[in-house]
XYZ file of C-alpha atoms in Angstrom:
568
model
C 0.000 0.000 0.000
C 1.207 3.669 -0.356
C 0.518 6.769 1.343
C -1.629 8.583 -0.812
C -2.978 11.996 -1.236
C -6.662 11.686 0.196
C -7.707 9.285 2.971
C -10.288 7.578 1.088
C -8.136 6.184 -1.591
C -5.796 5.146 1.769
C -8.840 3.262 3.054
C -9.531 1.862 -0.306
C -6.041 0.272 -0.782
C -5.910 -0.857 2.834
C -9.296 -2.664 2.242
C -8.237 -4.434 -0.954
C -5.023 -5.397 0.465
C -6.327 -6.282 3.912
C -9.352 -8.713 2.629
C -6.902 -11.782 3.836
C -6.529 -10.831 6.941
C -2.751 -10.330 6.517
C -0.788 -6.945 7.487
C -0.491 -3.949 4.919
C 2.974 -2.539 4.452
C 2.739 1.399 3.866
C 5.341 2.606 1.289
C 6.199 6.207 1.653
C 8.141 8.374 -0.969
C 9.759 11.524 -1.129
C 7.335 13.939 -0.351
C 6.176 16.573 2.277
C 2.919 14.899 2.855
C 3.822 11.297 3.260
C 7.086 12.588 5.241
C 4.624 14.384 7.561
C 2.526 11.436 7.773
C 5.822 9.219 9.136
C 6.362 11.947 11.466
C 3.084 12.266 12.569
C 1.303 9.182 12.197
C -2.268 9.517 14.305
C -2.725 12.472 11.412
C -3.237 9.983 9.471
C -4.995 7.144 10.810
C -7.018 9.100 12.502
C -8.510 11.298 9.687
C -12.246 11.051 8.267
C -13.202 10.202 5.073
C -12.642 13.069 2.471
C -15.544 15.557 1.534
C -15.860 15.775 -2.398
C -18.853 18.890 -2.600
C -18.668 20.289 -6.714
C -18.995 23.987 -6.840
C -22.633 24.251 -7.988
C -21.747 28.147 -8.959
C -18.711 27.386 -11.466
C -19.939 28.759 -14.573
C -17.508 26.465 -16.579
C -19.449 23.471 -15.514
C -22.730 25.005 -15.804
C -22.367 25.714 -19.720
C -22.566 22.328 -20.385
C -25.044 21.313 -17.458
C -27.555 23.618 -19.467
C -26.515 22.547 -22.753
C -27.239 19.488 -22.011
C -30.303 19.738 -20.421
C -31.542 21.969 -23.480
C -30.758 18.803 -25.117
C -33.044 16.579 -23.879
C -35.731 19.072 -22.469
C -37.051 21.139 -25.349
C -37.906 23.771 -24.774
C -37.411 25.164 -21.429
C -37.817 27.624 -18.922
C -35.477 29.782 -17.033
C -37.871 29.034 -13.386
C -36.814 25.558 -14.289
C -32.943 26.215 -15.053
C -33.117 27.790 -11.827
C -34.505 24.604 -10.005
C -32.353 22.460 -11.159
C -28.856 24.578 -11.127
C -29.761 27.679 -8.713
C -29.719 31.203 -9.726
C -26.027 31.328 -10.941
C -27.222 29.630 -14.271
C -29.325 32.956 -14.830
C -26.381 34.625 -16.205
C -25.087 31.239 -17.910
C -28.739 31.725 -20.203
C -27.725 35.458 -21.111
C -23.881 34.102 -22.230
C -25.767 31.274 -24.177
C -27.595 33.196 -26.047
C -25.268 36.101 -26.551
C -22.767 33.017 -27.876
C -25.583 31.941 -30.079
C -26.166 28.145 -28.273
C -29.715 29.084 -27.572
C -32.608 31.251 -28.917
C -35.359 32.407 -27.590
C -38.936 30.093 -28.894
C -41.073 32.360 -30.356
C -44.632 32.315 -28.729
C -47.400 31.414 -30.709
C -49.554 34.604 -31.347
C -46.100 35.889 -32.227
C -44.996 38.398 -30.023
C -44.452 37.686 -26.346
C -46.769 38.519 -23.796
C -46.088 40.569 -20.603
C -47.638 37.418 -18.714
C -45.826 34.515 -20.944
C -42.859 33.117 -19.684
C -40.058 32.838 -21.358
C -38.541 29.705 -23.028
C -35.238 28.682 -24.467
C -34.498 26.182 -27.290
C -31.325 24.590 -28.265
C -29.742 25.417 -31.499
C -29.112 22.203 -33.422
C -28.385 21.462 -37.423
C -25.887 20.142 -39.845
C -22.406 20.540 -38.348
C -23.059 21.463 -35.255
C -21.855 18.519 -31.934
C -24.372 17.342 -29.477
C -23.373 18.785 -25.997
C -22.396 15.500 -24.756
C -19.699 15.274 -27.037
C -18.467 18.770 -26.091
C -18.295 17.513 -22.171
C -15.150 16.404 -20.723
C -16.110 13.912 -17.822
C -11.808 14.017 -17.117
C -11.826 18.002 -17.025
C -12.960 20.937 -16.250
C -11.375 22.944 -19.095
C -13.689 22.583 -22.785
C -10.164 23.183 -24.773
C -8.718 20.280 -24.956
C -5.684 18.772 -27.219
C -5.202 15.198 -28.400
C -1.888 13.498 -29.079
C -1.783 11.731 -32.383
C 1.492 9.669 -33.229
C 2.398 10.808 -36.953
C 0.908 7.904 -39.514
C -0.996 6.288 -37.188
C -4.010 8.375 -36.216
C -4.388 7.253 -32.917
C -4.792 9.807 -30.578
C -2.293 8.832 -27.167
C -4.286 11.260 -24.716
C -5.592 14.453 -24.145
C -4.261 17.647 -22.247
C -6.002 20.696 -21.161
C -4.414 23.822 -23.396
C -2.350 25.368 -20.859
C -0.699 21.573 -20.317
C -0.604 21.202 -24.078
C 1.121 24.529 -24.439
C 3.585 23.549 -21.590
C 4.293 19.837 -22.894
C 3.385 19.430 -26.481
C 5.398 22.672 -28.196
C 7.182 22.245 -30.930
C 10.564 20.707 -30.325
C 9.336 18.994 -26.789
C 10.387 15.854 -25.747
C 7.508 14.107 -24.615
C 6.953 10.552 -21.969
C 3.760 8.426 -22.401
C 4.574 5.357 -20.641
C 7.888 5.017 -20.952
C 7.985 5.826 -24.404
C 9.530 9.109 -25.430
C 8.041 11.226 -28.420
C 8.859 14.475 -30.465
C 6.414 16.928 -31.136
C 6.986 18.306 -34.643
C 4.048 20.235 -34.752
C 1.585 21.957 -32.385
C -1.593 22.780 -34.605
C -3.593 25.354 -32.658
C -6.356 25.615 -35.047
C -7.205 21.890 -34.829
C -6.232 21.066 -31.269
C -3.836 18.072 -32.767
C -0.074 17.603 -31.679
C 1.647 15.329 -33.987
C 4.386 13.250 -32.279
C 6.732 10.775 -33.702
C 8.253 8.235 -31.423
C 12.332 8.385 -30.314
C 14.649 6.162 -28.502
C 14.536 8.036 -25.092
C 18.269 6.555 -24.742
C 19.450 7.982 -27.632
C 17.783 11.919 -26.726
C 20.473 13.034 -24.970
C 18.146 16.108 -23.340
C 15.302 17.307 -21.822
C 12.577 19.941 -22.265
C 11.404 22.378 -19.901
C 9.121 25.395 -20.870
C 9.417 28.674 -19.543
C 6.224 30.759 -18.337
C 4.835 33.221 -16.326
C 1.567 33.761 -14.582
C 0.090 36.946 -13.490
C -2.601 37.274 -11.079
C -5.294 40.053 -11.265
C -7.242 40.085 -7.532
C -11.131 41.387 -7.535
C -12.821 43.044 -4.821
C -15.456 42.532 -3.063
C -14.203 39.566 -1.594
C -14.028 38.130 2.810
C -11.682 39.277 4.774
C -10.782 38.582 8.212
C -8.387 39.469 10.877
C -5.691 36.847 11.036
C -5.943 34.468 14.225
C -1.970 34.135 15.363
C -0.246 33.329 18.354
C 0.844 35.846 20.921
C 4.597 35.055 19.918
C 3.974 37.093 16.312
C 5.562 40.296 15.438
C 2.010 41.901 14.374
C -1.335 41.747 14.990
C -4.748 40.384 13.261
C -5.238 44.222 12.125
C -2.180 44.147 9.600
C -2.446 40.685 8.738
C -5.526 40.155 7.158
C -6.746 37.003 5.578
C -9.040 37.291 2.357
C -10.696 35.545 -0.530
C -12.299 36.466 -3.352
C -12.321 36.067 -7.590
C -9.060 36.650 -9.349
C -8.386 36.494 -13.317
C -5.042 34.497 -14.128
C -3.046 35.639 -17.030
C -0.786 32.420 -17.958
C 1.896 33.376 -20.840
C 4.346 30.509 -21.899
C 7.454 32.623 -23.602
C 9.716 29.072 -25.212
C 11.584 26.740 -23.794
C 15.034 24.891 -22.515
C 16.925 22.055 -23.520
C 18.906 20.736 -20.411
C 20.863 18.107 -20.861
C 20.476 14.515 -18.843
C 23.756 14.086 -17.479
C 24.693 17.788 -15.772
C 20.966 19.095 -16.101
C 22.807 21.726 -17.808
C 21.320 24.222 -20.732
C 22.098 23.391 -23.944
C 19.974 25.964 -25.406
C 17.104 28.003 -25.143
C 13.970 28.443 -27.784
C 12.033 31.187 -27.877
C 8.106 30.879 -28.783
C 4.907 32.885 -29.330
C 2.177 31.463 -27.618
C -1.431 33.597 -27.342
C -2.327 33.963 -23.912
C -4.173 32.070 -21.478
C -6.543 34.378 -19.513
C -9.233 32.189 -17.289
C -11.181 33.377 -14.259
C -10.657 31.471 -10.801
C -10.952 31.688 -6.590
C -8.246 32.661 -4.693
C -7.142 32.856 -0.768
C -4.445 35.068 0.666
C -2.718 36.722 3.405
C -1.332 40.692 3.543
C 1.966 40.801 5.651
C 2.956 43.556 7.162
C 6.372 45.627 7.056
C 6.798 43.994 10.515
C 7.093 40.806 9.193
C 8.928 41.189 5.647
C 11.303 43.778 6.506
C 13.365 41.951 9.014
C 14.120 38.894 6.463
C 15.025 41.298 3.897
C 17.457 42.981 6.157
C 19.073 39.613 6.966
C 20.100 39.089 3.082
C 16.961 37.022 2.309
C 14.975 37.422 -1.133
C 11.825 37.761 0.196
C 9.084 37.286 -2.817
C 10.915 34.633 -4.659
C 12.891 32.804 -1.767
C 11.105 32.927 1.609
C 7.134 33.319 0.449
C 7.786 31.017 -2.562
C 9.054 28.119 -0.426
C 6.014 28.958 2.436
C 3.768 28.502 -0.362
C 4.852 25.294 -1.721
C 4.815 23.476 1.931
C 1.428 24.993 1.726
C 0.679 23.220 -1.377
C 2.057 19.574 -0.509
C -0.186 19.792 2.813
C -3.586 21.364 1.685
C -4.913 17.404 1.479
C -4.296 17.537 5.004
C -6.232 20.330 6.313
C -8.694 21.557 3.870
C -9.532 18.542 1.976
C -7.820 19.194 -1.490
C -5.698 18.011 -3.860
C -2.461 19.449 -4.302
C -3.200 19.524 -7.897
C -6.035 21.875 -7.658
C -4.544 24.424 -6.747
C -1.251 26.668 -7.272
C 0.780 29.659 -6.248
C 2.874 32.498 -7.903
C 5.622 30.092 -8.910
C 7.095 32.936 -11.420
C 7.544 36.311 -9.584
C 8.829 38.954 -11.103
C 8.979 42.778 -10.147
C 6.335 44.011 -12.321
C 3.689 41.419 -10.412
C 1.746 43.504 -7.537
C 0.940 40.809 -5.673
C 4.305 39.220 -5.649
C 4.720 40.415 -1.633
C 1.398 38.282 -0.649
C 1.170 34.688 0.360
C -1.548 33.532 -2.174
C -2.811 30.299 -3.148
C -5.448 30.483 -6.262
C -7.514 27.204 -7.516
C -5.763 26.348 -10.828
C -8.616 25.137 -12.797
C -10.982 27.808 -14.678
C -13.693 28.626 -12.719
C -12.484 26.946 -9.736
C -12.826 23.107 -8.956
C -14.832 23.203 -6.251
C -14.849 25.022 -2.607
C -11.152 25.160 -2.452
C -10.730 28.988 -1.623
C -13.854 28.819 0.716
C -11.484 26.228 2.432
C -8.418 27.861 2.383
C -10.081 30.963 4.097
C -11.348 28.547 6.819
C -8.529 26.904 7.356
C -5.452 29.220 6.318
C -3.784 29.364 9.771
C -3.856 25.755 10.564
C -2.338 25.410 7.069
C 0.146 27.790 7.867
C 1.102 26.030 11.054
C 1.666 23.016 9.749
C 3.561 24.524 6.837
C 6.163 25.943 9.092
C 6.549 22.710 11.372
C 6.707 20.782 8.346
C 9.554 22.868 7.202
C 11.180 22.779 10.854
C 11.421 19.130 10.747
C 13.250 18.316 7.826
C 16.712 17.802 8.143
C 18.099 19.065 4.937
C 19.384 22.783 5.114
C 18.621 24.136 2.151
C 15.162 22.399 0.820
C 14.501 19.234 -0.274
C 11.308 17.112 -2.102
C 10.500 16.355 2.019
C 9.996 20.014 2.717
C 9.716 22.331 0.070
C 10.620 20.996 -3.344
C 7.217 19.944 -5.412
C 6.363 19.179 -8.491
C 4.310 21.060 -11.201
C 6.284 24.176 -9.705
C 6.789 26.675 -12.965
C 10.235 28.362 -11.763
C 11.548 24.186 -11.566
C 11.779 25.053 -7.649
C 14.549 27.181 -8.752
C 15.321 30.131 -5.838
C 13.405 28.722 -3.196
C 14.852 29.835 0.382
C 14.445 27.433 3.704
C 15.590 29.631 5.592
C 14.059 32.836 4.761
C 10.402 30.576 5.012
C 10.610 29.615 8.350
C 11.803 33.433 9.101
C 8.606 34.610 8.020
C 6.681 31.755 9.493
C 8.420 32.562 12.551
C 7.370 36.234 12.360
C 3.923 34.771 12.585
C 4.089 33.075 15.435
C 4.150 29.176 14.168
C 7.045 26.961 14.736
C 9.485 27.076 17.318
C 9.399 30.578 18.584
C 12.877 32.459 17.646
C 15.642 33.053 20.505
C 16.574 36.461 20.301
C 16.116 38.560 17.632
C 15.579 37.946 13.846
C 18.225 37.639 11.577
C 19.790 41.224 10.688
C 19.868 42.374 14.916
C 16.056 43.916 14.909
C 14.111 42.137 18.152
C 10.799 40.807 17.223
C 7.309 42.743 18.265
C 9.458 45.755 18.013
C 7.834 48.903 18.172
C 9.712 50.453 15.189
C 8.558 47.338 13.056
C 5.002 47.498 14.124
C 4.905 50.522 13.530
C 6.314 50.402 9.578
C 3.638 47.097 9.426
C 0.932 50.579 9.149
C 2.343 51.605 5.977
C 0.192 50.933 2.985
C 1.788 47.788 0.779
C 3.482 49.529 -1.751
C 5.604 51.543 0.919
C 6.717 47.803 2.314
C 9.429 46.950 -0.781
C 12.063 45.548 1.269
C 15.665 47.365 1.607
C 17.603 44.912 -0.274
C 15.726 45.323 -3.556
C 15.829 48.711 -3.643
C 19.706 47.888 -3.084
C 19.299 45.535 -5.813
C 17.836 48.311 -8.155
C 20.455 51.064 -7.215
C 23.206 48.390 -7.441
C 21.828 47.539 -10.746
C 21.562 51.224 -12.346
C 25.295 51.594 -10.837
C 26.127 48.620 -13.179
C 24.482 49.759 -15.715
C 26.341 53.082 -15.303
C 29.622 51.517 -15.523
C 28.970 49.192 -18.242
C 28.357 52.648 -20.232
C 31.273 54.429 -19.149
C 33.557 51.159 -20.596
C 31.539 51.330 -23.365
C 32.479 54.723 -24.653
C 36.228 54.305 -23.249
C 36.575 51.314 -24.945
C 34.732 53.368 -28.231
C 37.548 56.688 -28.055
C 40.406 53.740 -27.267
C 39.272 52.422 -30.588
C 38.893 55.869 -32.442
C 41.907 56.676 -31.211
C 43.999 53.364 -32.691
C 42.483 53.798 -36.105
C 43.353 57.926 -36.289
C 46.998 56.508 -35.379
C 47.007 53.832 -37.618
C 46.202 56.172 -40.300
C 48.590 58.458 -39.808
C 51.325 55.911 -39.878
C 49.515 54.748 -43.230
C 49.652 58.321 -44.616
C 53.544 58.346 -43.417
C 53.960 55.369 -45.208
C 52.736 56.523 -48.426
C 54.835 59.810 -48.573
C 58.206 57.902 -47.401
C 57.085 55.482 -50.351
C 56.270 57.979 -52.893
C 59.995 59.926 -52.086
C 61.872 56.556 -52.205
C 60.311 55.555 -55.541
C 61.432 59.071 -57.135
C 64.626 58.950 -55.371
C 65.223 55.448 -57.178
C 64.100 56.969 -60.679
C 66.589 59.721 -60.384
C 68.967 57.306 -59.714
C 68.332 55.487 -62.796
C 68.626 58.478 -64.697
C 71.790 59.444 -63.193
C 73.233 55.697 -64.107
C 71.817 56.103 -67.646
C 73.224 59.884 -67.824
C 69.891 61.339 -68.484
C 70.260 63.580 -64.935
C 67.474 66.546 -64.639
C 68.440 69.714 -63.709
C 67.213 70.296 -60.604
C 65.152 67.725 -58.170
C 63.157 70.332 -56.403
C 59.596 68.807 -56.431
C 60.861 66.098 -54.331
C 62.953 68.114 -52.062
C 59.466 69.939 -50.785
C 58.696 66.116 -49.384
C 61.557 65.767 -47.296
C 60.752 65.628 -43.727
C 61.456 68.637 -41.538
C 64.800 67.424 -40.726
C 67.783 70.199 -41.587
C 69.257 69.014 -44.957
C 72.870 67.866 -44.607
C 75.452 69.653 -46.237
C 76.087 68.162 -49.530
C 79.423 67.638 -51.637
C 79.948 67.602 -55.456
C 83.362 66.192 -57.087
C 83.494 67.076 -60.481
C 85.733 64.482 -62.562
C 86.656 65.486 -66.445
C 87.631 63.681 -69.299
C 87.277 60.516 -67.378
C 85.245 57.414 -69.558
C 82.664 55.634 -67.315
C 83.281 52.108 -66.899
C 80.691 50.862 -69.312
C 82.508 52.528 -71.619
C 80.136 55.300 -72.638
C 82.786 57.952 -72.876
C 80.210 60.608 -71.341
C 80.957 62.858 -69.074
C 79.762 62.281 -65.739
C 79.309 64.253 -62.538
C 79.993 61.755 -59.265
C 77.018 63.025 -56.441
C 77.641 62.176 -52.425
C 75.169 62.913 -50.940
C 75.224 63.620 -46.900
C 74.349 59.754 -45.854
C 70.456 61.240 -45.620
C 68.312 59.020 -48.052
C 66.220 60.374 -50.054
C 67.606 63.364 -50.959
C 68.373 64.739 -54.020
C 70.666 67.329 -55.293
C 71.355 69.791 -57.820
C 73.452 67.700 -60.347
C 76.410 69.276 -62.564
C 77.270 67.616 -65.483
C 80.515 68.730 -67.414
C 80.789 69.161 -71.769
């Protein structure tokens, strides 16, 4: 038997296993719910069966609750929508109809009466599927993507599109028992992914896709004053629990190849996916100044490091206390500095709509989750994080980031755990009355000191990166004015040497011009040597020309040319 994640598929295994009256070994794995179980035992064994209640409300579901029901009950009217589904399938008719699913029947004097009710018809023809097929019984999203092995035809599964987007891109590397596939193609207009199947030994990498959610909170929502121990740094007036709607805005940006033997990159793929925008229920918790502040001060990343890791223990144990899945819901896995909510501790249903009463529960329940968060943490071993503590799957930053330490800081600040001795990390006692007072400021005014140390140490960089920039740029303008100066050098020093040589010739040959004075306006700006002329008569050159020849020395200085004498 294993330790699974609800009780009643626990008392299901233990029932089949146990019909021979023989003893049940419990297997447990790496994980923060079945380590907490080991640890903790009568937790387990002495839980209830799970509650499974469907949100009634979840306008996802509803669609094709009506639809169906127009399907078999024609026609219909909105009094008996609202018996069977409640009054949140009012507004489900007006989408219908505004989406073109449903008309209004036209009465049969032709124009409605004040004192007629209304009925509803289902649209149906040539073309068109029957709701039924358009129901997933597996899932609660309606877009769904099938698998298809190239040649074949046979569809492998289906994934929900933000799954599909995540696993089936073009270029993934995809596992269906035990059998690895690439996607080639990702059709978005047909909801196909072709695969083709690979040796998974002969793949040397990996996929992982990179993405970002951002999480758009709606008013109007509960609130509450936070129920924590005396030992916290604050108060239930600064830290407030809520609930309420949120919109998700899900953005998958390409993907990396990591390779199976380092887990190191190999390369990274951009990609343009559209958005995924879907509406959901969400639970979270302000903290105060009073609480964040201090764990910043002590070097901590606070958003992505300390609140990310609270949030995944949060995650592994919400089967514990409120009756969920881990799967159902999620966190901010990707923050970046641009989200608002990125200083909360939120946990948002991750199906569209909402699966059920998961935020009701989390709002009921959110401190005893909390608690058992922070012992969880405490009682691992491991010093950094581990898949016993904080290190889940599903998690869209790859648990990359994630801070033990600065976790059980802010736990700590709450009051749960093992109270701290002292002060908190970075010399500022707890319950201090400079901290609770900063825990009034408004949320925006909370940014912790180190990332405004991060952003001026940043622009600083940025600063100098500029100032080698343009160094290195006059270093470079500099060289190539030098360089062609020497080239210009060059040139004149060849053009006097060539004449020099000509005159030469001439000289040789005994065809000497008269004067040289062209080239003597190219000499450099050296004082000319004094020059010498030896005048020899009647004397036959040793070629045997028998002309009369004037013998130059110059000075030694090359180059130079003088006026030349020649006898008759």
């Amino acid at each position: 038997m294993t330790c699974t994640r609800t009780c009643t598929q626990a008392n299901q295994q233990t029932n089949q296993n146990g019909c021979c009256a023989l003893q049940s070994n419990l297997s447990v794995a790496e994980a923060p719910l079945e380590q907490h179980f080991c640890r903790h035992p009568d937790d387990f064994f002495g839980r209830s069966l799970d509650t499974r209640l469907p949100d009634t409300a979840n306008e996802v579901l509803l669609k094709g609750h009506v639809l169906c029901a127009a399907a078999e009950l024609l026609p219909f009217s909105e009094a008996e929508v609202k018996s069977c589904f409640g009054d949140a399938a009012v507004s489900v008719l007006d989408e219908l109809l505004r989406e073109g699913r449903l008309i209004v029947q036209p009465p049969a004097r032709g124009k409605l009466a004040s004192d007629e009710v209304k009925l509803f018809r289902l649209i149906q023809g040539k073309g068109k599927k029957s709701p039924k097929e358009e129901v997933n019984l597996r899932d609660i999203d309606p877009v769904q993507f099938q698998i298809i092995v190239r040649g074949t035809f046979n569809p492998l599964e289906t994934l929900d599109q933000r799954l599909a987007y995540m696993k089936l891109h073009p270029g993934a590397v995809y596992l269906n028992q035990t059998t690895s596939y690439f996607v080639e193609e990702l059709d978005l207009q047909k909801r196909i992914a072709w695969v083709i199947p690979k040796d998974g030994r002969k793949i040397e990498y990996y996929t992982e896709s990179s993405e970002h959610s951002t999480l758009v909170l709606a008013g109007g929502g509960q609130a509450r004053p936070a129920s924590l121990p005396d030992t916290a740094v604050c108060n239930g007036s600064t830290a407030v629990v809520r609930s309420g709607s949120a919109t998700v805005h899900w953005r998958m940006y390409g993907f990396k190849k990591k390779s199976k033997k380092d887990h190191s990159i190999l390369d990274t793929i951009e990609l343009s996916f559209p958005p995924v925008e879907y509406q959901t229920r969400a639970a979270w918790m302000d903290l105060p100044g009073s609480v964040l502040q201090p764990v910043a001060q002590a070097g901590h990343v606070v958003d992505r490091g300390g609140l990310h890791a609270l949030e995944h223990a949060m995650l592994a144990l919400a089967p514990l206390c409120c009756d969920l899945e881990a799967s159902e819901l999620s966190c901010q896995h990707t923050r970046r500095d641009s989200d608002p909510n990125r200083y909360l501790l939120l946990l948002f249903e991750s199906q569209k709509g909402g699966a059920g009463a998961g935020a009701a529960k989390l709002f009921a329940h959110w401190e005893e989750l909390l608690s058992n968060a922070v012992r969880l943490i405490e009682e691992c071993k491991c010093e950094k994080g581990c898949p016993n503590c904080i290190v889940i799957s599903g998690c869209g930053e790859y648990n990359h980031g994630l801070d033990k330490a600065a976790a059980l800081k802010i736990g700590r600040a709450l009051g749960f755990g093992t109270p701290p001795t002292g002060a908190l990390a970075g010399g500022t006692p707890l319950g201090s009355q400079t901290e609770l007072a900063r825990s009034e400021q408004p949320l925006e005014q909370q940014q912790p000191p180190p990332q405004q140390q991060q952003q001026q140490q940043q622009q600083q960089r940025q600063q100098q990166q500029q100032q080698q920039q343009q160094q290195r740029q006059q270093q470079r303008e500099q060289q190539q004015e030098h360089q062609q100066q020497q080239e210009q050098q060059q040139q004149q020093q060849d053009v006097v040497q060539k004449k020099t040589h000509e005159l030469q010739e001439q000289a040789e040959t005994g065809t000497i011009p008269v004067a040289a004075a062209e080239l003597g306006q190219q000499q450099q700006e050296q004082p000319q040597p004094q020059q010498t002329v030896r005048r020899t008569f009647g004397r036959r050159l040793n070629n045997g020309s028998g002309l009369p020849t004037a013998a130059l020395q110059s000075g030694g200085a090359a180059g130079h040319v003088l006026h030349c004498l020649s006898c008759t």
